[in-house]
JSON list of N, CA and C in Angstrom, two decimals:
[
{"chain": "A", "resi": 94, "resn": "UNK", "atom": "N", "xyz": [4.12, 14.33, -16.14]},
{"chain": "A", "resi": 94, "resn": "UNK", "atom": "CA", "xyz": [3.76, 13.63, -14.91]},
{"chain": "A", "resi": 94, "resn": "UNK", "atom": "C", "xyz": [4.35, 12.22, -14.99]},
{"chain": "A", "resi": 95, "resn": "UNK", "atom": "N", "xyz": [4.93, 11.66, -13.85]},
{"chain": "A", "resi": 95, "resn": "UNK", "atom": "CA", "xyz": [5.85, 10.53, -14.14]},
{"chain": "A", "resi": 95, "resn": "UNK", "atom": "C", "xyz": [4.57, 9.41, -14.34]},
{"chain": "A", "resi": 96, "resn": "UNK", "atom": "N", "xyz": [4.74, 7.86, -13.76]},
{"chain": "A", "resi": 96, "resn": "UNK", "atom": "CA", "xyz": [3.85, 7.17, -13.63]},
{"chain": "A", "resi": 96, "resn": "UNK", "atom": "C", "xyz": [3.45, 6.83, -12.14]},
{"chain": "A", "resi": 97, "resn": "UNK", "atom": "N", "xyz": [4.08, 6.96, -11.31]},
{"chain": "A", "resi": 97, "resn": "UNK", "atom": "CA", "xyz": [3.94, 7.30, -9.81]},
{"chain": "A", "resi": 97, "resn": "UNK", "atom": "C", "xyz": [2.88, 7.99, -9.62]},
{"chain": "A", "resi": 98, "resn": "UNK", "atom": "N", "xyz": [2.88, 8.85, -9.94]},
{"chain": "A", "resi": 98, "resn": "UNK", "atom": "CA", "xyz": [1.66, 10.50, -9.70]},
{"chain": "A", "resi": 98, "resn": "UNK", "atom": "C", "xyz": [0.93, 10.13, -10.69]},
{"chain": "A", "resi": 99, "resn": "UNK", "atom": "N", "xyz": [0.26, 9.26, -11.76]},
{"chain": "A", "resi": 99, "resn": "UNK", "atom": "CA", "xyz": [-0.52, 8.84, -12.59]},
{"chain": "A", "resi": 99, "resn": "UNK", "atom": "C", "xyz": [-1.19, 7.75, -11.98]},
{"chain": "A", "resi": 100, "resn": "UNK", "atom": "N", "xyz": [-0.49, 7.17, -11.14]},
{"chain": "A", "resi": 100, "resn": "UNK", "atom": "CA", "xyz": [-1.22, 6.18, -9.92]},
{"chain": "A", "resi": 100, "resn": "UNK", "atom": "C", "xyz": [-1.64, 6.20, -9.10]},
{"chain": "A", "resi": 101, "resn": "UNK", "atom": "N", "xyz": [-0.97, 7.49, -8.67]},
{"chain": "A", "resi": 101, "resn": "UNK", "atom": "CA", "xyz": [-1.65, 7.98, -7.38]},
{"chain": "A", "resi": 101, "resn": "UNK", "atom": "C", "xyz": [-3.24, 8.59, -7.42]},
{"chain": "A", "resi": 102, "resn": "UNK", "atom": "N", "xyz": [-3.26, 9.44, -8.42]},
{"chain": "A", "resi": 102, "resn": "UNK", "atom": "CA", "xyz": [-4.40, 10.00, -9.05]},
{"chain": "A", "resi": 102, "resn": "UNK", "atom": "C", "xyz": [-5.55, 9.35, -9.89]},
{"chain": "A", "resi": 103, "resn": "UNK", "atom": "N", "xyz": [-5.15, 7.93, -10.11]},
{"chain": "A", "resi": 103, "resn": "UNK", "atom": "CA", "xyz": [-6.05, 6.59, -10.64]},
{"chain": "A", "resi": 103, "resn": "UNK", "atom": "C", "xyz": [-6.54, 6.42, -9.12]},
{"chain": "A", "resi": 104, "resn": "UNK", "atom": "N", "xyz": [-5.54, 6.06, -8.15]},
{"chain": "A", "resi": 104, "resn": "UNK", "atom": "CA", "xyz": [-6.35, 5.68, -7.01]},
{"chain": "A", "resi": 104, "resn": "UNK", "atom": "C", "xyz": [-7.19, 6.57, -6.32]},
{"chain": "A", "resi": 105, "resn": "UNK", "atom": "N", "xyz": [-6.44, 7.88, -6.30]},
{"chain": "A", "resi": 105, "resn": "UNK", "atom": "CA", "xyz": [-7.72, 8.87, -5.94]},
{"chain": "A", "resi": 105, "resn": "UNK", "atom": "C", "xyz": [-9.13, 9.15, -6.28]},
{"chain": "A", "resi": 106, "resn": "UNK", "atom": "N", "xyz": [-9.00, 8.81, -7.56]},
{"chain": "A", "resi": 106, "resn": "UNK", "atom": "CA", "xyz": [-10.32, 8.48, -8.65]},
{"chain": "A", "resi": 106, "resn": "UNK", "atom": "C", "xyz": [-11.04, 7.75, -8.05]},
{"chain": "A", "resi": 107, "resn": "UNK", "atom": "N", "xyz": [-10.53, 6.35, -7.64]},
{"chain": "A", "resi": 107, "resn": "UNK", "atom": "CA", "xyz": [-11.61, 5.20, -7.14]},
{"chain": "A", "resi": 107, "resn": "UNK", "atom": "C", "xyz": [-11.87, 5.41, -5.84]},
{"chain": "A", "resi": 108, "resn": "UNK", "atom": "N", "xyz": [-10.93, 6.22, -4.95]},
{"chain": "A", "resi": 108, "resn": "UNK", "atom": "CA", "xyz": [-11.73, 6.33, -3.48]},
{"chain": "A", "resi": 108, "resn": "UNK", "atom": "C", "xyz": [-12.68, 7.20, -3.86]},
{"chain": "A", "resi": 109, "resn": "UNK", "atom": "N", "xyz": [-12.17, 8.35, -4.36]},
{"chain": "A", "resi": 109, "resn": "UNK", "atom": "CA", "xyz": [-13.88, 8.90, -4.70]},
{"chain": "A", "resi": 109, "resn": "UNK", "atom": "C", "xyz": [-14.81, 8.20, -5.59]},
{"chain": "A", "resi": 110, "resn": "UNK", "atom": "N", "xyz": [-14.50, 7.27, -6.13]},
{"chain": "A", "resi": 110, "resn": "UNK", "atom": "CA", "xyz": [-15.99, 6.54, -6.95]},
{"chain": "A", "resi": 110, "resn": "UNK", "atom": "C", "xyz": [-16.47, 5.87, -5.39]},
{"chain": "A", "resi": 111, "resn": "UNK", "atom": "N", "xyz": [-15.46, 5.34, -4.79]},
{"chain": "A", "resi": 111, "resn": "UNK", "atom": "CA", "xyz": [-16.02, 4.77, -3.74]},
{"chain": "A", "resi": 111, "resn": "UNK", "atom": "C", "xyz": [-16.92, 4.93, -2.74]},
{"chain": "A", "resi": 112, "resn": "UNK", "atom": "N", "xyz": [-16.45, 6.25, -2.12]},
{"chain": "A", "resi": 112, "resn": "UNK", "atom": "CA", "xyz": [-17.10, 7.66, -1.59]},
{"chain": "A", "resi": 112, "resn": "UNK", "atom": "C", "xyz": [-18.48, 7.73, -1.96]},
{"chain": "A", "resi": 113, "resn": "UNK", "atom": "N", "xyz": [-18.94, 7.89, -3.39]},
{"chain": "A", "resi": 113, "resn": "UNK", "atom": "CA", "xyz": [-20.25, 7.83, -4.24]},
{"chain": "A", "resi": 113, "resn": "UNK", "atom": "C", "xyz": [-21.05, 7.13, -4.19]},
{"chain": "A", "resi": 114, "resn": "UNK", "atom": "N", "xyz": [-20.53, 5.68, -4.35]},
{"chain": "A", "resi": 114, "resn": "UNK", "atom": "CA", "xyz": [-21.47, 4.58, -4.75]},
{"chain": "A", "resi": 114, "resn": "UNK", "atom": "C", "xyz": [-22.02, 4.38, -3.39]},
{"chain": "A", "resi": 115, "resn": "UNK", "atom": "N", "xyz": [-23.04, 4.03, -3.79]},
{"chain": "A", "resi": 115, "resn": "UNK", "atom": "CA", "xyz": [-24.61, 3.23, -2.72]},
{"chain": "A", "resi": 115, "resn": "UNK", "atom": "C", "xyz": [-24.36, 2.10, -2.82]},
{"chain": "A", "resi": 116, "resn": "UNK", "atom": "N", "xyz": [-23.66, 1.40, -3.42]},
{"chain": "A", "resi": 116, "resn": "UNK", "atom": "CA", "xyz": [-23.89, 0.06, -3.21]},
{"chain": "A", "resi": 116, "resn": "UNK", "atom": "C", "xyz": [-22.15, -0.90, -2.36]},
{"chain": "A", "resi": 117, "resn": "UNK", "atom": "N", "xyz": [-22.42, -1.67, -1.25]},
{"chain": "A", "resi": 117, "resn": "UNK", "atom": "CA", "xyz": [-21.55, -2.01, -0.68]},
{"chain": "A", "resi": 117, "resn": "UNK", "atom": "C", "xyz": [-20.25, -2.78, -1.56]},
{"chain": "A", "resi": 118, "resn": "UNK", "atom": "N", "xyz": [-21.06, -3.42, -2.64]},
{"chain": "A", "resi": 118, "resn": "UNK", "atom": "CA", "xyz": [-19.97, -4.30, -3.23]},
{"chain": "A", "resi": 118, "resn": "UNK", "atom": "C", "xyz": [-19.24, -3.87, -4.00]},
{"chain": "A", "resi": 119, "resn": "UNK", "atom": "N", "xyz": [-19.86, -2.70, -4.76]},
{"chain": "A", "resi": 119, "resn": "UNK", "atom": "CA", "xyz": [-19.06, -1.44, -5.77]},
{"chain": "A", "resi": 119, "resn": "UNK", "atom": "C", "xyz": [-18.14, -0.60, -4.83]},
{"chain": "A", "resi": 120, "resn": "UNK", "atom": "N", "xyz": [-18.71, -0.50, -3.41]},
{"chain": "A", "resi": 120, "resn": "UNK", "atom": "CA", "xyz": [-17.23, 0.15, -2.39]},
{"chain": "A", "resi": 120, "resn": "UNK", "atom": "C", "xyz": [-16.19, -0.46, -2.40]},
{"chain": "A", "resi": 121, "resn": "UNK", "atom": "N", "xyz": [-16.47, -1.47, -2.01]},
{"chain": "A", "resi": 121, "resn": "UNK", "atom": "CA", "xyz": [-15.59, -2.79, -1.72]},
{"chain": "A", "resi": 121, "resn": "UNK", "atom": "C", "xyz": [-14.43, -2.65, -3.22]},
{"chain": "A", "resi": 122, "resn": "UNK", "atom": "N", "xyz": [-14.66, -3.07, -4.45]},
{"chain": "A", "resi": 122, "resn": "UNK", "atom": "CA", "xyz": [-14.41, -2.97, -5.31]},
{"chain": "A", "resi": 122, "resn": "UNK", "atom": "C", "xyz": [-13.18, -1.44, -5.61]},
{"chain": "A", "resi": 123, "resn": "UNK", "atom": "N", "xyz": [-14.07, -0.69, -5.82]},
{"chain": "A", "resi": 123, "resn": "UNK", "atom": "CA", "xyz": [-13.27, 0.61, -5.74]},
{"chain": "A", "resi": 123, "resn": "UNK", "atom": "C", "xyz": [-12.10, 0.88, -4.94]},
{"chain": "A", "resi": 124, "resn": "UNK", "atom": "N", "xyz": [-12.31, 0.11, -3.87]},
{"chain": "A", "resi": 124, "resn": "UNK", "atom": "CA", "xyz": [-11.69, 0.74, -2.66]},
{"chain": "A", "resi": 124, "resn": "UNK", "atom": "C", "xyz": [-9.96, -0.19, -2.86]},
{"chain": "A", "resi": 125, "resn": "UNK", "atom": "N", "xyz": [-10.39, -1.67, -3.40]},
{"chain": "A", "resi": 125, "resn": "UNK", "atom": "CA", "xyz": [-9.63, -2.35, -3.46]},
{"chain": "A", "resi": 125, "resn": "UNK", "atom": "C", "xyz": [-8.70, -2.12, -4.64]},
{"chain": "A", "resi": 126, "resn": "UNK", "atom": "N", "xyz": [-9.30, -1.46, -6.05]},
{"chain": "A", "resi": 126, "resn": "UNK", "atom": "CA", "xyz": [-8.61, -0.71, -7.02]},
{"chain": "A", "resi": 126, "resn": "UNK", "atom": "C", "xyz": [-7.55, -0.04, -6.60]},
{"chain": "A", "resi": 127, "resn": "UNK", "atom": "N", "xyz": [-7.88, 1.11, -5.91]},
{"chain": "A", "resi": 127, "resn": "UNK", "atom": "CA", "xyz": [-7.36, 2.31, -4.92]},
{"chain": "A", "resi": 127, "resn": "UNK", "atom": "C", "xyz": [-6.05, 1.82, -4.32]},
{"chain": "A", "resi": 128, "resn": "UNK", "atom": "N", "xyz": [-6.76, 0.96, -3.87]},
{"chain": "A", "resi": 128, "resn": "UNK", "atom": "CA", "xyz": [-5.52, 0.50, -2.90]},
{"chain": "A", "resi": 128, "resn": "UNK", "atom": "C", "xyz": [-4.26, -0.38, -4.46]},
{"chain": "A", "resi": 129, "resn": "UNK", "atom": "N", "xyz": [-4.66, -0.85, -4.98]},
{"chain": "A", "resi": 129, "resn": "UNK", "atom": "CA", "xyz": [-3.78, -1.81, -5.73]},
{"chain": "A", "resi": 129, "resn": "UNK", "atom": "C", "xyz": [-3.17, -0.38, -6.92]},
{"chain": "A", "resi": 130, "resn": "UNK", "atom": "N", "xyz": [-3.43, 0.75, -7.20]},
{"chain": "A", "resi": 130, "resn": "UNK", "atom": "CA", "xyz": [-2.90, 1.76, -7.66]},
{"chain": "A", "resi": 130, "resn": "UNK", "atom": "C", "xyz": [-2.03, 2.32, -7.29]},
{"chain": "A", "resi": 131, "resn": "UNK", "atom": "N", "xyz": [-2.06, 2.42, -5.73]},
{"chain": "A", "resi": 131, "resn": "UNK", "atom": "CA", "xyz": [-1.13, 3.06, -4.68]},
{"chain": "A", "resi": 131, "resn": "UNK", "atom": "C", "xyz": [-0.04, 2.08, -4.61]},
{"chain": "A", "resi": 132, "resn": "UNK", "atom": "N", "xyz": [-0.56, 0.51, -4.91]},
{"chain": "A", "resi": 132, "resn": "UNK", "atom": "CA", "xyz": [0.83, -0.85, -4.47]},
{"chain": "A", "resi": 132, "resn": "UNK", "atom": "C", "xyz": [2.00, -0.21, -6.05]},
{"chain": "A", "resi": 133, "resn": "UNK", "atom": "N", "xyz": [1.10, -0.18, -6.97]},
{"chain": "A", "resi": 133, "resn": "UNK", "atom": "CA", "xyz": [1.58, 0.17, -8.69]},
{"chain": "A", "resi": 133, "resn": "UNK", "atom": "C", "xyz": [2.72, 1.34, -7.99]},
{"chain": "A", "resi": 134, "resn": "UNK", "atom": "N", "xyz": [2.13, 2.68, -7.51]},
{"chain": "A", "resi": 134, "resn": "UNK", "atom": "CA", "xyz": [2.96, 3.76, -7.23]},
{"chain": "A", "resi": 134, "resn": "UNK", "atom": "C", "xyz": [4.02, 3.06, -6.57]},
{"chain": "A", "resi": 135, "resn": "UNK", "atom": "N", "xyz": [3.77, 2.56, -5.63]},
{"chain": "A", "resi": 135, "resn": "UNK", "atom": "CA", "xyz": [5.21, 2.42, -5.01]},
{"chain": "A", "resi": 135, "resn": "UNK", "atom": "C", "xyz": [6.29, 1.33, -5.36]},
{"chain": "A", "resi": 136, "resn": "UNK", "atom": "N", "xyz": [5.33, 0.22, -6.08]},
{"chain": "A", "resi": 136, "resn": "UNK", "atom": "CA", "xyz": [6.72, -0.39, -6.89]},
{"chain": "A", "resi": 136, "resn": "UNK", "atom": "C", "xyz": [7.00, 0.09, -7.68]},
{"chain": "A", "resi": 137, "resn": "UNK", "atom": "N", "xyz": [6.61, 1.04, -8.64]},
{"chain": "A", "resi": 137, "resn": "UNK", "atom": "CA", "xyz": [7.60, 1.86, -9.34]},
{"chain": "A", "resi": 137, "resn": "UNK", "atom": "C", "xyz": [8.21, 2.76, -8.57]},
{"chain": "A", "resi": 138, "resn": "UNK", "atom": "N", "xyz": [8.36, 3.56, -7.28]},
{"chain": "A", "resi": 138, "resn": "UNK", "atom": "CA", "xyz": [9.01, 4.46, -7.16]},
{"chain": "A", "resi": 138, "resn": "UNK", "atom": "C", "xyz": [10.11, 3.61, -6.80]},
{"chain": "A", "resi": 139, "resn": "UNK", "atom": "N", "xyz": [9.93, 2.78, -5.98]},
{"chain": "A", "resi": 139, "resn": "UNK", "atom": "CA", "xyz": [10.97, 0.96, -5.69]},
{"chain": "A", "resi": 139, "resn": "UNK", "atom": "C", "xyz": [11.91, 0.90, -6.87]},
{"chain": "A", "resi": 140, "resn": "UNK", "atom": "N", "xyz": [11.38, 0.49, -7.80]},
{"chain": "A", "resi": 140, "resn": "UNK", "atom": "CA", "xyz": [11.57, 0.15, -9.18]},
{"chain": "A", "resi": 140, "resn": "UNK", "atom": "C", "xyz": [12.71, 1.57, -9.90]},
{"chain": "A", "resi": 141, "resn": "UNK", "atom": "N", "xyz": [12.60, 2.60, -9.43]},
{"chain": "A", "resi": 141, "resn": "UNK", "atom": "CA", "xyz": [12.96, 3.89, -10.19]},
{"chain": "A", "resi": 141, "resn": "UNK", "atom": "C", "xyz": [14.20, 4.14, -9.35]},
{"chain": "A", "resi": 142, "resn": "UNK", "atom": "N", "xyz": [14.02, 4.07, -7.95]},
{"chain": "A", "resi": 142, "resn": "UNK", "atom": "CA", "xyz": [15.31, 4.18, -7.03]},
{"chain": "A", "resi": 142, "resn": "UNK", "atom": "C", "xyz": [16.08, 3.38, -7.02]},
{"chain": "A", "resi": 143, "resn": "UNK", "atom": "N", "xyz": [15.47, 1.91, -7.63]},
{"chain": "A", "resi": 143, "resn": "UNK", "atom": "CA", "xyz": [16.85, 0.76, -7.53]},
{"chain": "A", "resi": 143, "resn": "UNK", "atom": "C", "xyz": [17.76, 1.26, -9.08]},
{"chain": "A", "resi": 144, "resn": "UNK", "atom": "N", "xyz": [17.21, 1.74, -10.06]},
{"chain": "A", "resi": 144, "resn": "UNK", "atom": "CA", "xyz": [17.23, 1.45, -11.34]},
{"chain": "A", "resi": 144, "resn": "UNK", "atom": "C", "xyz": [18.63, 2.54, -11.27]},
{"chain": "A", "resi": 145, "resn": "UNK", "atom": "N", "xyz": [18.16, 4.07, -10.78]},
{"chain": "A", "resi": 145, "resn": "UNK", "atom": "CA", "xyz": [18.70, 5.18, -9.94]},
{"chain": "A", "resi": 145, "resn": "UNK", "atom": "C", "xyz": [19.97, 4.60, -9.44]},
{"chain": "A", "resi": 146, "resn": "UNK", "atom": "N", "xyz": [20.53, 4.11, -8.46]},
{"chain": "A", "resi": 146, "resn": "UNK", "atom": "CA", "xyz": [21.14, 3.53, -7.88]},
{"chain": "A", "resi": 146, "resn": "UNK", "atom": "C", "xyz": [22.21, 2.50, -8.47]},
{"chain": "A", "resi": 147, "resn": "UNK", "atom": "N", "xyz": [21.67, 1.74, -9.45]},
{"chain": "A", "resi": 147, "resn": "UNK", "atom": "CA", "xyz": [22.34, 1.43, -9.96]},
{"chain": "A", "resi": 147, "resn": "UNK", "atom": "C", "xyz": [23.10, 2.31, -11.02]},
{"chain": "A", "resi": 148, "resn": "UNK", "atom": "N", "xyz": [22.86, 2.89, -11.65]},
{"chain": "A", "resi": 148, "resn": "UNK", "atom": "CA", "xyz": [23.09, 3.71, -12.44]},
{"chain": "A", "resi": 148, "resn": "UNK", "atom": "C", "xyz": [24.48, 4.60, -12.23]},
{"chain": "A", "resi": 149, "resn": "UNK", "atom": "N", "xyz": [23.83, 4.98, -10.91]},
{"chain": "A", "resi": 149, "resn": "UNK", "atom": "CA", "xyz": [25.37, 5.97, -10.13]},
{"chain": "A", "resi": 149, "resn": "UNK", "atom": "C", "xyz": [26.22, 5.02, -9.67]},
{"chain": "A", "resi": 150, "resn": "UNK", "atom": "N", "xyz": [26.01, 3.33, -9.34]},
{"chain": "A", "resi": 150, "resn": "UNK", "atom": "CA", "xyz": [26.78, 2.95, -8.90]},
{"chain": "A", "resi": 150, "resn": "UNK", "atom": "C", "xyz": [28.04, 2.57, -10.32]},
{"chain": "A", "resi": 151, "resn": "UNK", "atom": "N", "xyz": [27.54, 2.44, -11.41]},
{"chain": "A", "resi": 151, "resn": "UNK", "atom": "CA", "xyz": [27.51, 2.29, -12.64]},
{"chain": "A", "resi": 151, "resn": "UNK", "atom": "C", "xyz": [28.82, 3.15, -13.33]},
{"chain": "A", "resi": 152, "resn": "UNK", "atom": "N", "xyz": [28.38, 4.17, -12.69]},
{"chain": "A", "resi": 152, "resn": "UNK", "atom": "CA", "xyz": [28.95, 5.78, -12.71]},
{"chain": "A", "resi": 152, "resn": "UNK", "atom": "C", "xyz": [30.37, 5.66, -12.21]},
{"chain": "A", "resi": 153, "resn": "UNK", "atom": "N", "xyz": [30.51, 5.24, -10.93]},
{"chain": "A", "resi": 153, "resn": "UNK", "atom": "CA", "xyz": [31.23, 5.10, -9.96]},
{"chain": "A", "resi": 153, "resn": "UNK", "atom": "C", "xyz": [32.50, 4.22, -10.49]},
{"chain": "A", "resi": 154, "resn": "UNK", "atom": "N", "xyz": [31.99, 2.92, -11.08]},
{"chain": "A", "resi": 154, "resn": "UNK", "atom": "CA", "xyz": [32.83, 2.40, -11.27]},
{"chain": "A", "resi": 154, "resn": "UNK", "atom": "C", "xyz": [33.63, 2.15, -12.27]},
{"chain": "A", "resi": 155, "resn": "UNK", "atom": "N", "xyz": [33.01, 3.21, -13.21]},
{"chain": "A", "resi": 155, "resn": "UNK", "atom": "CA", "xyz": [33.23, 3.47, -14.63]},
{"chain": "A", "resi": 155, "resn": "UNK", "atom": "C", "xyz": [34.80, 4.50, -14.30]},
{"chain": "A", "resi": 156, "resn": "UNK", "atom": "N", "xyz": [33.84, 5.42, -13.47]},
{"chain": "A", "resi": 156, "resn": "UNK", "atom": "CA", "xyz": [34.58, 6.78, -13.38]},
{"chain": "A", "resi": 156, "resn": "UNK", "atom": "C", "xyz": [36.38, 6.13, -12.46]},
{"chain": "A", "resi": 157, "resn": "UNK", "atom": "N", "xyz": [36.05, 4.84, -11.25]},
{"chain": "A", "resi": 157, "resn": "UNK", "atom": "CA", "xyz": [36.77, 4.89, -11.00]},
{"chain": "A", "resi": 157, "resn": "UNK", "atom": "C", "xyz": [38.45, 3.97, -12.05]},
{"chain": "A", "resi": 158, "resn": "UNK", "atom": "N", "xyz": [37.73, 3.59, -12.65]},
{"chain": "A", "resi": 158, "resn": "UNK", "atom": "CA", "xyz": [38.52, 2.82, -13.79]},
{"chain": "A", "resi": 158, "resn": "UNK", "atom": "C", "xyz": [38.93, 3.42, -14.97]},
{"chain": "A", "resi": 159, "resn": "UNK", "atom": "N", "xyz": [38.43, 4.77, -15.64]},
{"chain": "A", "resi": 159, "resn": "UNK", "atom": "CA", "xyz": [38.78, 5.11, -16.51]},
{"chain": "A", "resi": 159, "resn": "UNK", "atom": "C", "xyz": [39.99, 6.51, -16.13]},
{"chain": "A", "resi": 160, "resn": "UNK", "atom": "N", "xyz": [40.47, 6.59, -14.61]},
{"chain": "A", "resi": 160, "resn": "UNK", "atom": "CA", "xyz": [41.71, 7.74, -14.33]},
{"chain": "A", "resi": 160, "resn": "UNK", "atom": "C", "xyz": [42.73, 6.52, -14.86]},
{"chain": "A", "resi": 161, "resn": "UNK", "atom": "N", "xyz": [42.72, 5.04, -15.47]},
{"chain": "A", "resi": 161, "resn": "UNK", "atom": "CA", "xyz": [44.13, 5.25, -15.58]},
{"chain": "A", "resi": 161, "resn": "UNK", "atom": "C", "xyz": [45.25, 3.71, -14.40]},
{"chain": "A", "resi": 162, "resn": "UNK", "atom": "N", "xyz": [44.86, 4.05, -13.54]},
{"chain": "A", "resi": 162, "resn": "UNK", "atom": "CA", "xyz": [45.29, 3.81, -12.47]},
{"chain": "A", "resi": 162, "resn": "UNK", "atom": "C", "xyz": [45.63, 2.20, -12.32]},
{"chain": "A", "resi": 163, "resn": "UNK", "atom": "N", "xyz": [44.08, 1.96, -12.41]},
{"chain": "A", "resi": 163, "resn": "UNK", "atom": "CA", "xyz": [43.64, 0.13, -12.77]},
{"chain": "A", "resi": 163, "resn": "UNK", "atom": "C", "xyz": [44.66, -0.58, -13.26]},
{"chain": "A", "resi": 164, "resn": "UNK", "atom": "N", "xyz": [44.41, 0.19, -14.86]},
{"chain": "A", "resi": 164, "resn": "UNK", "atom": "CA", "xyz": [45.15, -0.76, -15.64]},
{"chain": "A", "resi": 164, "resn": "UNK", "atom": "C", "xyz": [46.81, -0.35, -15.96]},
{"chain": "A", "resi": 165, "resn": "UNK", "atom": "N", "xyz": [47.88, 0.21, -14.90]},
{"chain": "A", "resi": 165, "resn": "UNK", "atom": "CA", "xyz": [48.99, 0.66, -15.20]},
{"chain": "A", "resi": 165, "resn": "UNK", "atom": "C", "xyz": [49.82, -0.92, -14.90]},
{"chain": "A", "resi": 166, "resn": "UNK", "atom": "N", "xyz": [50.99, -1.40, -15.45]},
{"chain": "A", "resi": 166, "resn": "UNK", "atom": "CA", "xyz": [51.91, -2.21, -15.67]},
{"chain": "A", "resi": 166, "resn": "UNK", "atom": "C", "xyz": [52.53, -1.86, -14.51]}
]
């Protein structure tokens, strides 16, 4: 399981603690967890697609420099 879907499922956790609790300030609380688990998920998926991206761009310019071509006299 990556860490995306490990965050997602932390935050799911706390809406349901949230869900549970009787008391307003422990909602409040939970709810705000939840939410800051889900911010975690998506800067890493942010974080994973830039990283991604670079990588192939990486690729690209490797690949286009090593036919040769670049460096001919």
């Amino acid at each position: 399981m990556n860490p995306s879907e490990n965050f997602v499922r932390f935050a799911a956790e706390c809406e349901l603690m949230a869900k549970f609790t009787h008391i307003s300030e422990n909602r409040t609380v939970w709810i705000r967890m939840a939410e800051r688990w889900l911010r975690c998920a998506e800067l890493n998926d942010r974080q994973t697609s830039t990283a991604h991206d670079a990588n192939l761009a990486k690729r690209h310019r490797t690949a286009t420099h090593s036919n040769g071509r670049e460096f001919c006299d």
